[in-house]
mmCIF file of C-alpha atoms in Angstrom:
data_model
loop_
_atom_site.group_PDB
_atom_site.id
_atom_site.type_symbol
_atom_site.label_atom_id
_atom_site.label_comp_id
_atom_site.label_asym_id
_atom_site.label_seq_id
_atom_site.Cartn_x
_atom_site.Cartn_y
_atom_site.Cartn_z
ATOM 1 C CA UNK A 1 58.854 53.971 203.733
ATOM 2 C CA UNK A 2 58.655 50.227 204.272
ATOM 3 C CA UNK A 3 58.890 47.970 201.216
ATOM 4 C CA UNK A 4 55.822 45.999 202.337
ATOM 5 C CA UNK A 5 53.179 47.948 204.228
ATOM 6 C CA UNK A 6 50.278 46.440 206.125
ATOM 7 C CA UNK A 7 47.290 48.301 207.498
ATOM 8 C CA UNK A 8 45.985 48.433 210.120
ATOM 9 C CA UNK A 9 48.780 47.527 212.562
ATOM 10 C CA UNK A 10 46.311 46.557 215.262
ATOM 11 C CA UNK A 11 42.594 45.906 215.146
ATOM 12 C CA UNK A 12 39.976 44.759 217.587
ATOM 13 C CA UNK A 13 36.695 43.680 216.052
ATOM 14 C CA UNK A 14 33.541 41.929 217.146
ATOM 15 C CA UNK A 15 32.399 38.440 216.218
ATOM 16 C CA UNK A 16 30.438 38.443 212.982
ATOM 17 C CA UNK A 17 31.925 41.643 211.597
ATOM 18 C CA UNK A 18 33.566 41.808 208.188
ATOM 19 C CA UNK A 19 37.095 43.098 208.230
ATOM 20 C CA UNK A 20 39.712 43.781 205.580
ATOM 21 C CA UNK A 21 43.463 43.742 206.051
ATOM 22 C CA UNK A 22 45.463 45.533 203.402
ATOM 23 C CA UNK A 23 48.926 45.003 202.036
ATOM 24 C CA UNK A 24 50.841 47.117 199.556
ATOM 25 C CA UNK A 25 54.412 46.766 198.312
ATOM 26 C CA UNK A 26 56.958 48.882 196.484
ATOM 27 C CA UNK A 27 59.356 46.035 195.666
ATOM 28 C CA UNK A 28 57.806 45.292 192.270
ATOM 29 C CA UNK A 29 57.399 41.618 193.177
ATOM 30 C CA UNK A 30 54.773 39.568 191.390
ATOM 31 C CA UNK A 31 54.246 37.079 194.186
ATOM 32 C CA UNK A 32 52.319 37.948 197.308
ATOM 33 C CA UNK A 33 51.202 35.866 200.271
ATOM 34 C CA UNK A 34 49.070 36.047 203.384
ATOM 35 C CA UNK A 35 50.082 34.086 206.496
ATOM 36 C CA UNK A 36 48.772 33.932 209.998
ATOM 37 C CA UNK A 37 50.951 33.216 213.005
ATOM 38 C CA UNK A 38 49.724 31.593 216.194
ATOM 39 C CA UNK A 39 51.819 30.615 219.215
ATOM 40 C CA UNK A 40 53.066 27.046 218.842
ATOM 41 C CA UNK A 41 51.671 26.707 215.321
ATOM 42 C CA UNK A 42 54.073 28.881 213.418
ATOM 43 C CA UNK A 43 53.297 30.592 210.151
ATOM 44 C CA UNK A 44 50.451 29.078 208.143
ATOM 45 C CA UNK A 45 49.604 30.038 204.587
ATOM 46 C CA UNK A 46 46.114 31.443 203.971
ATOM 47 C CA UNK A 47 46.208 32.579 200.334
ATOM 48 C CA UNK A 48 48.811 33.384 197.738
ATOM 49 C CA UNK A 49 48.972 35.065 194.357
ATOM 50 C CA UNK A 50 51.683 34.723 191.739
ATOM 51 C CA UNK A 51 50.363 37.549 189.570
ATOM 52 C CA UNK A 52 47.340 39.829 189.327
ATOM 53 C CA UNK A 53 45.124 37.199 187.697
ATOM 54 C CA UNK A 54 46.272 34.319 189.881
ATOM 55 C CA UNK A 55 44.737 33.537 193.289
ATOM 56 C CA UNK A 56 45.342 30.301 195.171
ATOM 57 C CA UNK A 57 44.165 28.860 198.456
ATOM 58 C CA UNK A 58 46.678 27.946 201.083
ATOM 59 C CA UNK A 59 46.362 25.414 203.869
ATOM 60 C CA UNK A 60 43.880 27.391 205.983
ATOM 61 C CA UNK A 61 41.722 29.450 203.599
ATOM 62 C CA UNK A 62 38.301 28.699 205.128
ATOM 63 C CA UNK A 63 36.683 31.864 206.462
ATOM 64 C CA UNK A 64 38.984 34.114 204.437
ATOM 65 C CA UNK A 65 38.962 35.677 200.990
ATOM 66 C CA UNK A 66 41.455 37.792 199.084
ATOM 67 C CA UNK A 67 41.612 40.355 196.334
ATOM 68 C CA UNK A 68 44.626 41.214 194.201
ATOM 69 C CA UNK A 69 43.715 44.710 193.069
ATOM 70 C CA UNK A 70 47.045 45.413 191.370
ATOM 71 C CA UNK A 71 50.565 44.032 191.298
ATOM 72 C CA UNK A 72 51.302 46.085 194.390
ATOM 73 C CA UNK A 73 48.144 45.406 196.423
ATOM 74 C CA UNK A 74 46.807 42.240 197.999
ATOM 75 C CA UNK A 75 43.967 42.407 200.526
ATOM 76 C CA UNK A 76 42.715 39.786 202.947
ATOM 77 C CA UNK A 77 39.102 39.765 204.139
ATOM 78 C CA UNK A 78 37.449 37.975 206.987
ATOM 79 C CA UNK A 79 33.827 37.713 205.893
ATOM 80 C CA UNK A 80 32.418 37.063 209.350
ATOM 81 C CA UNK A 81 35.096 37.223 211.998
ATOM 82 C CA UNK A 82 35.214 34.608 214.743
ATOM 83 C CA UNK A 83 37.385 34.511 217.893
ATOM 84 C CA UNK A 84 39.685 31.751 216.642
ATOM 85 C CA UNK A 85 40.780 34.106 213.872
ATOM 86 C CA UNK A 86 42.557 36.122 216.523
ATOM 87 C CA UNK A 87 46.177 36.021 215.388
ATOM 88 C CA UNK A 88 49.099 37.944 213.971
ATOM 89 C CA UNK A 89 48.712 38.285 210.201
ATOM 90 C CA UNK A 90 51.601 38.807 207.838
ATOM 91 C CA UNK A 91 51.731 39.741 204.200
ATOM 92 C CA UNK A 92 54.848 38.741 202.272
ATOM 93 C CA UNK A 93 56.257 39.200 198.786
ATOM 94 C CA UNK A 94 58.870 37.336 196.782
ATOM 95 C CA UNK A 95 60.463 37.073 193.400
ATOM 96 C CA UNK A 96 63.128 35.158 191.533
ATOM 97 C CA UNK A 97 65.785 37.681 192.433
ATOM 98 C CA UNK A 98 65.789 36.505 196.034
ATOM 99 C CA UNK A 99 65.318 32.878 195.033
ATOM 100 C CA UNK A 100 61.795 33.381 196.316
ATOM 101 C CA UNK A 101 62.816 34.204 199.866
ATOM 102 C CA UNK A 102 60.112 36.349 201.397
ATOM 103 C CA UNK A 103 60.045 39.975 202.445
ATOM 104 C CA UNK A 104 57.452 40.387 205.174
ATOM 105 C CA UNK A 105 55.283 43.313 206.100
ATOM 106 C CA UNK A 106 55.225 44.522 209.682
ATOM 107 C CA UNK A 107 52.114 42.538 210.505
ATOM 108 C CA UNK A 108 48.560 43.138 211.700
ATOM 109 C CA UNK A 109 47.578 42.023 215.159
ATOM 110 C CA UNK A 110 43.889 41.134 214.962
ATOM 111 C CA UNK A 111 41.720 40.416 217.974
ATOM 112 C CA UNK A 112 38.172 39.146 217.534
ATOM 113 C CA UNK A 113 36.026 39.506 220.645
ATOM 114 C CA UNK B 1 55.391 14.038 210.246
ATOM 115 C CA UNK B 2 55.774 17.779 210.053
ATOM 116 C CA UNK B 3 57.313 19.051 206.832
ATOM 117 C CA UNK B 4 59.805 21.291 208.609
ATOM 118 C CA UNK B 5 60.815 20.526 212.168
ATOM 119 C CA UNK B 6 62.697 22.615 214.656
ATOM 120 C CA UNK B 7 63.345 22.235 218.341
ATOM 121 C CA UNK B 8 61.129 24.886 219.933
ATOM 122 C CA UNK B 9 63.643 25.593 222.694
ATOM 123 C CA UNK B 10 64.194 27.747 224.541
ATOM 124 C CA UNK B 11 67.876 27.488 223.787
ATOM 125 C CA UNK B 12 70.073 29.420 226.198
ATOM 126 C CA UNK B 13 73.620 30.324 225.175
ATOM 127 C CA UNK B 14 76.188 32.442 227.053
ATOM 128 C CA UNK B 15 77.233 35.690 225.441
ATOM 129 C CA UNK B 16 80.239 35.179 223.190
ATOM 130 C CA UNK B 17 79.571 31.473 222.630
ATOM 131 C CA UNK B 18 78.362 29.731 219.482
ATOM 132 C CA UNK B 19 74.629 29.193 219.119
ATOM 133 C CA UNK B 20 73.628 26.197 217.001
ATOM 134 C CA UNK B 21 70.116 25.980 215.585
ATOM 135 C CA UNK B 22 68.887 22.925 213.716
ATOM 136 C CA UNK B 23 66.143 22.136 211.248
ATOM 137 C CA UNK B 24 65.069 18.982 209.423
ATOM 138 C CA UNK B 25 62.726 18.743 206.463
ATOM 139 C CA UNK B 26 60.744 15.902 204.970
ATOM 140 C CA UNK B 27 60.578 16.652 201.232
ATOM 141 C CA UNK B 28 63.738 15.290 199.638
ATOM 142 C CA UNK B 29 63.366 17.433 196.494
ATOM 143 C CA UNK B 30 63.395 20.723 198.395
ATOM 144 C CA UNK B 31 65.471 23.307 196.591
ATOM 145 C CA UNK B 32 66.111 26.323 198.756
ATOM 146 C CA UNK B 33 66.371 26.990 202.451
ATOM 147 C CA UNK B 34 66.091 30.126 204.515
ATOM 148 C CA UNK B 35 66.667 31.288 208.052
ATOM 149 C CA UNK B 36 64.575 34.115 209.460
ATOM 150 C CA UNK B 37 64.997 35.965 212.727
ATOM 151 C CA UNK B 38 61.876 37.194 214.482
ATOM 152 C CA UNK B 39 61.853 39.441 217.507
ATOM 153 C CA UNK B 40 58.806 39.223 219.733
ATOM 154 C CA UNK B 41 55.810 40.941 218.113
ATOM 155 C CA UNK B 42 57.791 41.833 214.998
ATOM 156 C CA UNK B 43 57.884 40.435 211.486
ATOM 157 C CA UNK B 44 60.361 37.767 210.360
ATOM 158 C CA UNK B 45 63.573 39.111 208.856
ATOM 159 C CA UNK B 46 65.590 37.085 206.347
ATOM 160 C CA UNK B 47 69.140 36.538 207.591
ATOM 161 C CA UNK B 48 70.482 33.629 205.531
ATOM 162 C CA UNK B 49 69.638 31.594 202.473
ATOM 163 C CA UNK B 50 71.352 28.453 201.205
ATOM 164 C CA UNK B 51 70.811 26.302 198.147
ATOM 165 C CA UNK B 52 73.806 23.974 197.835
ATOM 166 C CA UNK B 53 75.289 21.392 200.152
ATOM 167 C CA UNK B 54 77.963 22.720 202.444
ATOM 168 C CA UNK B 55 78.490 25.901 204.399
ATOM 169 C CA UNK B 56 77.652 29.503 203.632
ATOM 170 C CA UNK B 57 79.046 32.247 205.810
ATOM 171 C CA UNK B 58 77.847 35.815 206.263
ATOM 172 C CA UNK B 59 79.477 37.725 209.075
ATOM 173 C CA UNK B 60 78.791 35.938 212.351
ATOM 174 C CA UNK B 61 76.242 33.640 210.715
ATOM 175 C CA UNK B 62 76.946 30.309 208.994
ATOM 176 C CA UNK B 63 74.264 28.218 207.339
ATOM 177 C CA UNK B 64 74.964 24.545 206.752
ATOM 178 C CA UNK B 65 73.026 22.297 204.390
ATOM 179 C CA UNK B 66 73.126 18.520 204.057
ATOM 180 C CA UNK B 67 70.551 17.396 201.507
ATOM 181 C CA UNK B 68 71.348 13.711 201.955
ATOM 182 C CA UNK B 69 70.415 13.951 205.624
ATOM 183 C CA UNK B 70 67.667 16.545 204.938
ATOM 184 C CA UNK B 71 69.186 18.818 207.521
ATOM 185 C CA UNK B 72 69.928 22.528 207.630
ATOM 186 C CA UNK B 73 71.504 24.417 210.502
ATOM 187 C CA UNK B 74 72.419 27.944 211.508
ATOM 188 C CA UNK B 75 75.467 28.783 213.585
ATOM 189 C CA UNK B 76 75.802 32.157 215.266
ATOM 190 C CA UNK B 77 79.339 32.936 216.408
ATOM 191 C CA UNK B 78 80.202 35.388 219.169
ATOM 192 C CA UNK B 79 76.562 35.463 220.285
ATOM 193 C CA UNK B 80 75.267 38.826 221.424
ATOM 194 C CA UNK B 81 72.224 39.678 223.573
ATOM 195 C CA UNK B 82 70.708 41.268 220.465
ATOM 196 C CA UNK B 83 70.655 37.786 218.893
ATOM 197 C CA UNK B 84 67.955 36.766 221.391
ATOM 198 C CA UNK B 85 64.961 36.050 219.176
ATOM 199 C CA UNK B 86 62.998 33.233 217.584
ATOM 200 C CA UNK B 87 64.680 31.721 214.538
ATOM 201 C CA UNK B 88 62.472 30.295 211.816
ATOM 202 C CA UNK B 89 63.639 27.737 209.303
ATOM 203 C CA UNK B 90 61.850 27.874 205.940
ATOM 204 C CA UNK B 91 62.007 25.463 203.029
ATOM 205 C CA UNK B 92 60.925 25.804 199.427
ATOM 206 C CA UNK B 93 59.631 22.296 198.785
ATOM 207 C CA UNK B 94 58.711 22.516 195.108
ATOM 208 C CA UNK B 95 60.746 24.070 192.386
ATOM 209 C CA UNK B 96 58.379 26.132 190.217
ATOM 210 C CA UNK B 97 55.758 26.486 192.914
ATOM 211 C CA UNK B 98 57.525 28.709 195.333
ATOM 212 C CA UNK B 99 55.643 28.722 198.596
ATOM 213 C CA UNK B 100 57.756 28.483 201.678
ATOM 214 C CA UNK B 101 56.959 26.045 204.448
ATOM 215 C CA UNK B 102 58.038 27.253 207.880
ATOM 216 C CA UNK B 103 59.081 25.458 210.998
ATOM 217 C CA UNK B 104 57.553 26.625 214.252
ATOM 218 C CA UNK B 105 60.811 28.278 215.279
ATOM 219 C CA UNK B 106 63.453 27.962 217.964
ATOM 220 C CA UNK B 107 63.535 30.566 220.699
ATOM 221 C CA UNK B 108 67.113 31.597 221.437
ATOM 222 C CA UNK B 109 68.171 33.478 224.554
ATOM 223 C CA UNK B 110 71.695 34.878 224.884
ATOM 224 C CA UNK B 111 72.702 35.151 228.516
ATOM 225 C CA UNK B 112 74.953 38.144 229.308
#
């Protein structure tokens, strides 16, 4: 099993729908992150959490929310999806043992039509 | 000015040659630096990390860091077609607040 698992792998949804992307990890890392990747724009940070009670906005948090249900689970929600949220979404984890280098999940390709 | 800059490429290198990938960063107090490889449609995979000035070698990969010039590079020796991918440079800009900032990546193509 993968260390960082994202579900679903692919999703097509309609404008205005609420959608949740889930991330779970078996690495025991405290720190978890959500990024989106767009061609030419690279990876941009949406939200991050350094422990279960800690939630922080990243550079592009508008239109998104998160929930850290447990050390191992960090979910990203799009409250009302819009087409420009079409992107590849990655969850990542890190800890001091890797000098905070990230381990990424396999990604969720989201299309909003 | 972007915090982490990379030449987007594409960079084409003959098989067996050395591929040289470069990255500059703007925050002088940055502490740690990472290179990720990303195949099309896949997730980034950590291949090298470097924290001190100088060179760090791991197999065919060498990372080079020059903090005075705010420059980090990745050399790939004996390039193979399987090295064809996008390479992302990532920088940890703030010690104690570890969120990586990524460059937009350099697309590398190894020509057989």
